[in-house]
DNA sequence: GTAAATCATACACATTTACTATGAATAGGG
DNA sequence: CCCTATTCATAGTAAATGTGTATGATTTAC
């Protein structure tokens, strides 16, 4: 029941892009330094986000990445699902649920449905914009 | 973010013990047949539940296992935590949370705390007794 | 005494995780 | 046009985890 580094890094990566959104592309190297995550691993993760259409890539020197849409348009759920796959706690519930021959007699599935709803309820209503606000609040704490 | 077979089987195992709680010990062999789970794997899982004090074991011929307490005394969370470990979605939140040097600057942790609360809110409220009721409802559906 | 059961470990194999490595393709600046 | 900084694509790899099997010892009802 753990979220892997891939998903966690993807969140930090997207938040980094949202934070350093100046109009200039942000390079993997810069993100790597700020977030202290291997460049090569970040490349792999951002490739997923790129294919999903979440970021725009600019190749060549002075290249990098930018968010395609506003931070408020990206939920945590969207990002985690791309990198982690379906967030349902078992394969027999959720969006791409698989068949199970025990289904008709199975009562535990009700637990998993409730869990699935609870998880989605959290991740589908937090956006990158929310996370940016949290960051701003953190800074205030130090300033005051 | 998946619950492993070990945890899922543990739930079915405990529910089976709750359902067939006649005063006589229930053998692994019987549970194995009813739940269609390997005897040997069940032995391993119930060993965990036994060490946790959730079941009482009676050795020797005609032996088996019984719940130590009433079904309403066992939450899904108790059972899953024994078999799956802490249910927190990352190691830096929850009961046995580990240190992280990025903690002070990290905002994603707020997501994980909310997730953790949501997950616990579900699993700590459902008991074996609830699951037995769900089973009874299922039977009614067929009878009517 | 024997068969039926639990108990304790060790082993095995597949999958997933978390990266690292290699090199090709692209493009800006001199 | 060349050099360098970057993304892009794919393969490899070591460790951990998941999902069981296998072997055999121990206990106890009959």
CSV table of N, CA and C in Angstrom, one decimal, chain B:
chain,number,residue,atom,x,y,z
B,1,UNK,N,0.4,0.9,-4.8
B,1,UNK,CA,-0.8,1.2,-3.9
B,1,UNK,C,-1.8,0.1,-3.8
B,2,UNK,N,-1.3,-1.2,-4.0
B,2,UNK,CA,-2.2,-2.3,-3.9
B,2,UNK,C,-2.0,-3.0,-2.6
B,3,UNK,N,-3.1,-3.6,-2.2
B,3,UNK,CA,-3.1,-4.5,-1.0
B,3,UNK,C,-2.7,-5.9,-1.6
B,4,UNK,N,-1.7,-6.5,-0.9
B,4,UNK,CA,-1.2,-7.8,-1.4
B,4,UNK,C,-2.2,-9.0,-1.1
B,5,UNK,N,-2.0,-10.1,-1.7
B,5,UNK,CA,-2.8,-11.3,-1.5
B,5,UNK,C,-2.8,-11.6,0.0
B,6,UNK,N,-1.6,-11.4,0.6
B,6,UNK,CA,-1.5,-11.8,2.0
B,6,UNK,C,-2.5,-11.1,2.9
B,7,UNK,N,-2.7,-9.8,2.7
B,7,UNK,CA,-3.7,-9.0,3.4
B,7,UNK,C,-5.1,-9.4,3.1
B,8,UNK,N,-5.3,-9.6,1.8
B,8,UNK,CA,-6.7,-9.9,1.3
B,8,UNK,C,-7.1,-11.3,1.8
B,9,UNK,N,-6.1,-12.2,1.8
B,9,UNK,CA,-6.4,-13.6,2.3
B,9,UNK,C,-6.6,-13.6,3.8
B,10,UNK,N,-5.9,-12.7,4.5
B,10,UNK,CA,-6.1,-12.6,5.9
B,10,UNK,C,-7.5,-12.2,6.3
B,11,UNK,N,-8.0,-11.3,5.5
B,11,UNK,CA,-9.4,-10.8,5.8
B,11,UNK,C,-10.4,-11.9,5.5
B,12,UNK,N,-10.2,-12.6,4.5
B,12,UNK,CA,-11.1,-13.8,4.2
B,12,UNK,C,-11.0,-14.9,5.2
B,13,UNK,N,-9.8,-15.1,5.6
B,13,UNK,CA,-9.5,-16.1,6.6
B,13,UNK,C,-10.2,-15.7,7.9
B,14,UNK,N,-10.1,-14.5,8.4
B,14,UNK,CA,-10.7,-14.1,9.6
B,14,UNK,C,-12.2,-14.1,9.5
B,15,UNK,N,-12.7,-13.7,8.3
B,15,UNK,CA,-14.1,-13.7,8.1
B,15,UNK,C,-14.7,-15.1,8.1
B,16,UNK,N,-13.9,-16.0,7.6
B,16,UNK,CA,-14.3,-17.5,7.6
B,16,UNK,C,-14.3,-18.0,9.0
B,17,UNK,N,-13.3,-17.6,9.8
B,17,UNK,CA,-13.4,-18.1,11.2
B,17,UNK,C,-14.6,-17.5,12.0
B,18,UNK,N,-14.9,-16.2,11.6
B,18,UNK,CA,-16.0,-15.6,12.3
B,18,UNK,C,-17.3,-16.3,11.9
B,19,UNK,N,-17.4,-16.6,10.6
B,19,UNK,CA,-18.6,-17.3,10.1
B,19,UNK,C,-18.8,-18.7,10.6
B,20,UNK,N,-17.8,-19.4,10.7
B,20,UNK,CA,-17.9,-20.8,11.1
B,20,UNK,C,-17.5,-21.0,12.6
B,21,UNK,N,-17.9,-20.0,13.4
B,21,UNK,CA,-17.5,-20.0,14.8
B,21,UNK,C,-18.6,-20.8,15.6
B,22,UNK,N,-18.4,-22.1,15.7
B,22,UNK,CA,-19.4,-23.0,16.3
B,22,UNK,C,-18.9,-23.5,17.7
B,23,UNK,N,-17.7,-23.0,18.1
B,23,UNK,CA,-17.2,-23.6,19.4
B,23,UNK,C,-16.2,-24.6,19.1
B,24,UNK,N,-16.3,-25.3,18.0
B,24,UNK,CA,-15.3,-26.3,17.5
B,24,UNK,C,-14.2,-25.5,16.8
B,25,UNK,N,-12.9,-26.0,16.9
B,25,UNK,CA,-11.9,-25.4,16.1
B,25,UNK,C,-12.1,-25.6,14.6
B,26,UNK,N,-11.7,-24.6,13.8
B,26,UNK,CA,-11.8,-24.7,12.4
B,26,UNK,C,-10.4,-25.0,11.8
B,27,UNK,N,-10.3,-26.0,11.0
B,27,UNK,CA,-8.9,-26.4,10.5
B,27,UNK,C,-8.6,-25.6,9.2
B,28,UNK,N,-7.3,-25.5,9.0
B,28,UNK,CA,-6.7,-24.8,7.8
B,28,UNK,C,-7.3,-25.5,6.6
B,29,UNK,N,-7.4,-26.8,6.6
B,29,UNK,CA,-7.8,-27.6,5.5
B,29,UNK,C,-9.2,-27.1,5.1
B,30,UNK,N,-10.1,-26.9,6.1
B,30,UNK,CA,-11.5,-26.5,5.8
B,30,UNK,C,-11.5,-25.1,5.2
B,31,UNK,N,-10.7,-24.2,5.8
B,31,UNK,CA,-10.7,-22.8,5.3
B,31,UNK,C,-10.2,-22.8,3.8
B,32,UNK,N,-9.1,-23.6,3.7
B,32,UNK,CA,-8.5,-23.7,2.3
B,32,UNK,C,-9.5,-24.1,1.3
B,33,UNK,N,-10.3,-25.1,1.6
B,33,UNK,CA,-11.3,-25.6,0.6
B,33,UNK,C,-12.3,-24.5,0.4
B,34,UNK,N,-12.9,-23.9,1.4
B,34,UNK,CA,-13.9,-22.9,1.2
B,34,UNK,C,-13.4,-21.7,0.5
B,35,UNK,N,-12.2,-21.2,0.9
B,35,UNK,CA,-11.7,-20.0,0.3
B,35,UNK,C,-10.9,-20.2,-0.9
B,36,UNK,N,-10.6,-21.4,-1.2
B,36,UNK,CA,-9.8,-21.7,-2.4
B,36,UNK,C,-8.4,-21.0,-2.3
B,37,UNK,N,-7.8,-21.2,-1.2
B,37,UNK,CA,-6.4,-20.6,-1.0
B,37,UNK,C,-5.5,-21.8,-0.5
B,38,UNK,N,-4.3,-21.8,-1.0
B,38,UNK,CA,-3.4,-22.9,-0.6
B,38,UNK,C,-3.2,-23.1,0.9
B,39,UNK,N,-3.3,-24.3,1.3
B,39,UNK,CA,-3.2,-24.6,2.8
B,39,UNK,C,-1.9,-24.0,3.3
B,40,UNK,N,-0.8,-24.3,2.6
B,40,UNK,CA,0.5,-23.9,3.1
B,40,UNK,C,0.6,-22.3,3.3
B,41,UNK,N,0.0,-21.6,2.3
B,41,UNK,CA,0.1,-20.2,2.4
B,41,UNK,C,-0.8,-19.7,3.5
B,42,UNK,N,-1.9,-20.3,3.7
B,42,UNK,CA,-2.8,-20.0,4.8
B,42,UNK,C,-2.1,-20.2,6.2
B,43,UNK,N,-1.4,-21.3,6.2
B,43,UNK,CA,-0.6,-21.6,7.5
B,43,UNK,C,0.3,-20.4,7.9
B,44,UNK,N,1.0,-19.9,6.8
B,44,UNK,CA,1.9,-18.8,7.1
B,44,UNK,C,1.1,-17.5,7.5
B,45,UNK,N,0.0,-17.3,6.9
B,45,UNK,CA,-0.8,-16.1,7.2
B,45,UNK,C,-1.4,-16.2,8.6
B,46,UNK,N,-1.9,-17.3,8.9
B,46,UNK,CA,-2.6,-17.5,10.2
B,46,UNK,C,-1.5,-17.5,11.4
B,47,UNK,N,-0.3,-17.9,11.0
B,47,UNK,CA,0.8,-17.8,12.0
B,47,UNK,C,1.0,-16.4,12.5
B,48,UNK,N,0.9,-15.4,11.6
B,48,UNK,CA,1.0,-14.0,11.9
B,48,UNK,C,-0.1,-13.6,12.8
B,49,UNK,N,-1.4,-14.0,12.4
B,49,UNK,CA,-2.5,-13.6,13.2
B,49,UNK,C,-2.5,-14.3,14.6
B,50,UNK,N,-1.9,-15.5,14.7
B,50,UNK,CA,-1.7,-16.2,15.9
B,50,UNK,C,-0.8,-15.5,16.9
B,51,UNK,N,0.4,-15.1,16.3
B,51,UNK,CA,1.4,-14.3,17.1
B,51,UNK,C,0.8,-13.0,17.6
B,52,UNK,N,-0.1,-12.4,16.8
B,52,UNK,CA,-0.7,-11.1,17.1
B,52,UNK,C,-1.8,-11.3,18.2
B,53,UNK,N,-2.1,-12.6,18.5
B,53,UNK,CA,-3.1,-12.9,19.5
B,53,UNK,C,-4.5,-12.7,19.0
B,54,UNK,N,-4.7,-12.8,17.7
B,54,UNK,CA,-6.0,-12.6,17.2
B,54,UNK,C,-6.8,-13.9,17.2
B,55,UNK,N,-6.1,-15.0,17.1
B,55,UNK,CA,-6.8,-16.3,17.1
B,55,UNK,C,-6.2,-17.2,18.2
B,56,UNK,N,-6.9,-18.2,18.5
B,56,UNK,CA,-6.4,-19.2,19.4
B,56,UNK,C,-6.2,-20.5,18.6
B,57,UNK,N,-5.1,-21.2,18.8
B,57,UNK,CA,-4.8,-22.4,18.0
B,57,UNK,C,-4.9,-23.6,18.9
B,58,UNK,N,-5.5,-24.7,18.4
B,58,UNK,CA,-5.6,-25.9,19.1
B,58,UNK,C,-4.8,-26.9,18.3
B,59,UNK,N,-3.7,-27.5,18.8
B,59,UNK,CA,-2.8,-28.4,18.1
B,59,UNK,C,-3.4,-29.8,18.1
B,60,UNK,N,-2.8,-30.6,17.3
B,60,UNK,CA,-3.1,-32.0,17.3
B,60,UNK,C,-4.4,-32.3,16.5
B,61,UNK,N,-4.7,-33.6,16.4
B,61,UNK,CA,-5.8,-34.0,15.6
B,61,UNK,C,-7.1,-33.3,16.1
B,62,UNK,N,-8.0,-33.1,15.2
B,62,UNK,CA,-9.2,-32.3,15.5
B,62,UNK,C,-8.9,-30.9,16.0
B,63,UNK,N,-7.7,-30.5,15.7
B,63,UNK,CA,-7.3,-29.1,16.1
B,63,UNK,C,-7.8,-28.1,15.1
B,64,UNK,N,-7.3,-26.9,15.3
B,64,UNK,CA,-7.6,-25.8,14.3
B,64,UNK,C,-7.5,-24.5,15.0
B,65,UNK,N,-8.3,-23.6,14.6
B,65,UNK,CA,-8.2,-22.2,15.1
B,65,UNK,C,-9.6,-21.7,15.4
B,66,UNK,N,-9.6,-20.7,16.4
B,66,UNK,CA,-10.9,-20.0,16.7
B,66,UNK,C,-10.5,-18.5,16.9
B,67,UNK,N,-11.5,-17.7,16.7
B,67,UNK,CA,-11.3,-16.3,17.0
B,67,UNK,C,-11.2,-16.2,18.5
B,68,UNK,N,-10.3,-15.3,19.0
B,68,UNK,CA,-10.2,-15.1,20.5
B,68,UNK,C,-11.3,-14.2,21.0
B,69,UNK,N,-11.7,-13.2,20.2
B,69,UNK,CA,-12.7,-12.3,20.6
B,69,UNK,C,-13.9,-12.3,19.7
B,70,UNK,N,-14.9,-11.5,20.0
B,70,UNK,CA,-16.1,-11.4,19.1
B,70,UNK,C,-15.7,-10.7,17.8
B,71,UNK,N,-16.4,-11.1,16.7
B,71,UNK,CA,-16.1,-10.5,15.4
B,71,UNK,C,-16.1,-9.0,15.4
B,72,UNK,N,-17.0,-8.4,16.3
B,72,UNK,CA,-17.1,-6.9,16.3
B,72,UNK,C,-15.8,-6.3,16.9
B,73,UNK,N,-15.0,-7.1,17.5
B,73,UNK,CA,-13.7,-6.6,18.1
B,73,UNK,C,-12.6,-6.5,17.1
B,74,UNK,N,-12.8,-7.0,15.9
B,74,UNK,CA,-11.7,-7.0,14.9
B,74,UNK,C,-12.0,-6.0,13.8
B,75,UNK,N,-11.2,-5.0,13.7
B,75,UNK,CA,-11.4,-4.1,12.5
B,75,UNK,C,-10.5,-4.6,11.4
B,76,UNK,N,-11.0,-4.2,10.2
B,76,UNK,CA,-10.2,-4.5,9.0
B,76,UNK,C,-8.8,-3.9,9.1
B,77,UNK,N,-8.7,-2.7,9.7
B,77,UNK,CA,-7.4,-2.1,9.9
B,77,UNK,C,-6.4,-3.0,10.7
B,78,UNK,N,-6.9,-3.5,11.8
B,78,UNK,CA,-6.1,-4.4,12.7
B,78,UNK,C,-5.5,-5.5,11.9
B,79,UNK,N,-6.4,-6.1,11.1
B,79,UNK,CA,-6.0,-7.3,10.4
B,79,UNK,C,-5.0,-7.0,9.3
B,80,UNK,N,-5.3,-5.9,8.5
B,80,UNK,CA,-4.4,-5.5,7.4
B,80,UNK,C,-3.1,-5.1,7.9
B,81,UNK,N,-3.1,-4.4,9.1
B,81,UNK,CA,-1.8,-3.9,9.5
B,81,UNK,C,-0.9,-5.0,10.0
B,82,UNK,N,-1.5,-6.1,10.5
B,82,UNK,CA,-0.6,-7.2,10.9
B,82,UNK,C,0.0,-7.9,9.7
B,83,UNK,N,-0.7,-8.0,8.6
B,83,UNK,CA,-0.2,-8.7,7.5
B,83,UNK,C,0.5,-7.8,6.4
B,84,UNK,N,0.0,-6.6,6.3
B,84,UNK,CA,0.6,-5.7,5.3
B,84,UNK,C,1.6,-4.7,5.9
B,85,UNK,N,1.6,-4.6,7.2
B,85,UNK,CA,2.4,-3.6,7.8
B,85,UNK,C,1.6,-2.3,7.8
B,86,UNK,N,2.3,-1.2,8.2
B,86,UNK,CA,1.6,0.1,8.3
B,86,UNK,C,0.9,0.4,6.9
B,87,UNK,N,-0.3,1.0,7.0
B,87,UNK,CA,-1.0,1.2,5.8
B,87,UNK,C,-0.8,2.6,5.2
B,88,UNK,N,0.1,3.4,5.9
B,88,UNK,CA,0.4,4.8,5.4
B,88,UNK,C,1.0,4.7,4.0
B,89,UNK,N,0.6,5.6,3.1
B,89,UNK,CA,1.0,5.5,1.7
B,89,UNK,C,2.4,5.9,1.5
B,90,UNK,N,3.1,6.5,2.5
B,90,UNK,CA,4.5,6.7,2.4
B,90,UNK,C,5.1,6.5,3.8
B,91,UNK,N,6.4,6.2,3.9
B,91,UNK,CA,7.0,5.9,5.2
B,91,UNK,C,7.1,7.1,6.1
B,92,UNK,N,7.0,8.3,5.6
B,92,UNK,CA,7.2,9.5,6.4
B,92,UNK,C,5.9,10.0,7.1
B,93,UNK,N,4.8,9.3,6.9
B,93,UNK,CA,3.6,9.7,7.7
B,93,UNK,C,3.1,8.4,8.4
B,94,UNK,N,2.2,8.6,9.3
B,94,UNK,CA,1.5,7.5,10.0
B,94,UNK,C,2.2,7.1,11.3
B,95,UNK,N,1.7,6.0,11.9
B,95,UNK,CA,2.1,5.6,13.2
B,95,UNK,C,3.6,5.5,13.4
B,96,UNK,N,4.3,4.6,12.6
B,96,UNK,CA,5.7,4.4,12.7
B,96,UNK,C,6.4,5.2,11.6
B,97,UNK,N,6.2,6.5,11.6
B,97,UNK,CA,6.8,7.3,10.5
B,97,UNK,C,8.3,7.5,10.7
B,98,UNK,N,9.0,7.4,9.6
B,98,UNK,CA,10.4,7.6,9.6
B,98,UNK,C,10.8,9.1,9.3
B,99,UNK,N,12.0,9.4,9.7
B,99,UNK,CA,12.5,10.7,9.5
B,99,UNK,C,12.8,11.0,8.0
B,100,UNK,N,12.7,12.2,7.6
B,100,UNK,CA,13.1,12.6,6.3
B,100,UNK,C,13.7,14.0,6.3
B,101,UNK,N,14.9,14.2,5.8
B,101,UNK,CA,15.6,15.5,5.9
B,101,UNK,C,14.9,16.6,5.1
B,102,UNK,N,14.1,16.2,4.1
B,102,UNK,CA,13.4,17.2,3.3
B,102,UNK,C,12.1,17.7,4.0
B,103,UNK,N,11.8,17.1,5.1
B,103,UNK,CA,10.5,17.3,5.8
B,103,UNK,C,10.1,18.8,5.9
B,104,UNK,N,11.1,19.6,6.3
B,104,UNK,CA,10.8,21.0,6.5
B,104,UNK,C,10.3,21.8,5.3
B,105,UNK,N,10.8,21.3,4.1
B,105,UNK,CA,10.5,22.0,2.9
B,105,UNK,C,9.4,21.3,2.1
B,106,UNK,N,9.1,20.1,2.6
B,106,UNK,CA,8.2,19.2,1.8
B,106,UNK,C,6.7,19.6,1.9
B,107,UNK,N,6.0,19.8,0.8
B,107,UNK,CA,4.6,20.1,1.0
B,107,UNK,C,3.8,18.8,0.6
B,108,UNK,N,4.4,17.9,-0.2
B,108,UNK,CA,3.7,16.7,-0.6
B,108,UNK,C,3.2,15.9,0.6
B,109,UNK,N,3.9,16.1,1.7
B,109,UNK,CA,3.6,15.3,2.9
B,109,UNK,C,2.2,15.5,3.3
B,110,UNK,N,1.7,16.7,3.0
B,110,UNK,CA,0.3,17.0,3.4
B,110,UNK,C,-0.7,16.2,2.6
B,111,UNK,N,-0.4,15.9,1.4
B,111,UNK,CA,-1.2,15.0,0.6
B,111,UNK,C,-1.2,13.6,1.3
B,112,UNK,N,0.0,13.1,1.7
B,112,UNK,CA,0.1,11.8,2.2
B,112,UNK,C,-0.6,11.7,3.6
B,113,UNK,N,-0.6,12.8,4.3
B,113,UNK,CA,-1.3,12.8,5.6
B,113,UNK,C,-2.8,12.7,5.4
B,114,UNK,N,-3.3,13.4,4.4
B,114,UNK,CA,-4.7,13.3,4.1
B,114,UNK,C,-5.1,12.0,3.7
B,115,UNK,N,-4.2,11.4,2.8
B,115,UNK,CA,-4.5,10.0,2.3
B,115,UNK,C,-4.5,9.0,3.5
B,116,UNK,N,-3.5,9.2,4.3
B,116,UNK,CA,-3.4,8.3,5.5
B,116,UNK,C,-4.7,8.3,6.3
B,117,UNK,N,-5.2,9.6,6.6
B,117,UNK,CA,-6.4,9.7,7.4
B,117,UNK,C,-7.6,9.1,6.7
B,118,UNK,N,-7.7,9.3,5.4
B,118,UNK,CA,-8.8,8.7,4.6
B,118,UNK,C,-8.8,7.2,4.7
B,119,UNK,N,-7.6,6.6,4.5
B,119,UNK,CA,-7.5,5.2,4.5
B,119,UNK,C,-7.8,4.6,5.9
B,120,UNK,N,-7.3,5.2,6.9
B,120,UNK,CA,-7.6,4.8,8.3
B,120,UNK,C,-9.0,4.9,8.6
B,121,UNK,N,-9.6,6.0,8.1
B,121,UNK,CA,-11.0,6.3,8.4
B,121,UNK,C,-11.9,5.1,7.9
B,122,UNK,N,-11.5,4.5,6.8
B,122,UNK,CA,-12.3,3.4,6.3
B,122,UNK,C,-12.0,2.1,7.0
B,123,UNK,N,-10.7,1.7,7.1
B,123,UNK,CA,-10.4,0.4,7.6
B,123,UNK,C,-10.6,0.3,9.1
B,124,UNK,N,-10.5,1.4,9.8
B,124,UNK,CA,-10.7,1.3,11.3
B,124,UNK,C,-12.2,1.4,11.7
B,125,UNK,N,-13.1,1.5,10.7
B,125,UNK,CA,-14.5,1.6,11.1
B,125,UNK,C,-15.2,0.3,10.7
B,126,UNK,N,-14.6,-0.5,9.8
B,126,UNK,CA,-15.3,-1.7,9.4
B,126,UNK,C,-14.8,-2.9,10.2
B,127,UNK,N,-15.7,-3.7,10.8
B,127,UNK,CA,-15.3,-4.9,11.6
B,127,UNK,C,-15.7,-6.1,10.9
B,128,UNK,N,-15.3,-7.2,11.4
B,128,UNK,CA,-15.7,-8.5,10.9
B,128,UNK,C,-17.2,-8.7,11.0
B,129,UNK,N,-17.8,-8.1,12.1
B,129,UNK,CA,-19.2,-8.2,12.3
B,129,UNK,C,-19.9,-7.5,11.2
B,130,UNK,N,-19.4,-6.4,10.7
B,130,UNK,CA,-20.0,-5.7,9.6
B,130,UNK,C,-20.0,-6.6,8.3
B,131,UNK,N,-18.9,-7.2,8.1
B,131,UNK,CA,-18.7,-8.1,7.0
B,131,UNK,C,-19.7,-9.2,7.0
B,132,UNK,N,-19.9,-9.7,8.2
B,132,UNK,CA,-20.9,-10.8,8.4
B,132,UNK,C,-22.3,-10.4,8.0
B,133,UNK,N,-22.6,-9.1,8.4
B,133,UNK,CA,-23.9,-8.6,8.0
B,133,UNK,C,-24.0,-8.5,6.5
B,134,UNK,N,-23.0,-8.0,5.8
B,134,UNK,CA,-23.0,-7.9,4.4
B,134,UNK,C,-23.3,-9.3,3.8
B,135,UNK,N,-22.6,-10.3,4.4
B,135,UNK,CA,-22.8,-11.6,3.8
B,135,UNK,C,-24.3,-12.0,4.0
B,136,UNK,N,-24.9,-11.7,5.1
B,136,UNK,CA,-26.3,-12.1,5.3
B,136,UNK,C,-27.2,-11.4,4.3
B,137,UNK,N,-26.9,-10.1,4.0
B,137,UNK,CA,-27.7,-9.4,3.0
B,137,UNK,C,-27.6,-10.0,1.7
B,138,UNK,N,-26.4,-10.5,1.3
B,138,UNK,CA,-26.2,-11.2,0.1
B,138,UNK,C,-27.1,-12.4,-0.1
B,139,UNK,N,-27.2,-13.2,1.0
B,139,UNK,CA,-28.0,-14.4,1.0
B,139,UNK,C,-29.5,-14.0,0.8
B,140,UNK,N,-29.9,-12.9,1.5
B,140,UNK,CA,-31.3,-12.5,1.4
B,140,UNK,C,-31.6,-12.2,-0.1
B,141,UNK,N,-30.7,-11.6,-0.7
B,141,UNK,CA,-30.9,-11.2,-2.2
B,141,UNK,C,-31.3,-12.4,-3.0
B,142,UNK,N,-30.7,-13.5,-2.7
B,142,UNK,CA,-30.9,-14.7,-3.4
B,142,UNK,C,-32.3,-15.4,-3.0
B,143,UNK,N,-32.5,-15.3,-1.7
B,143,UNK,CA,-33.7,-15.9,-1.2
B,143,UNK,C,-35.0,-15.2,-1.7
B,144,UNK,N,-35.0,-13.9,-1.7
B,144,UNK,CA,-36.2,-13.2,-2.1
B,144,UNK,C,-36.5,-13.3,-3.6
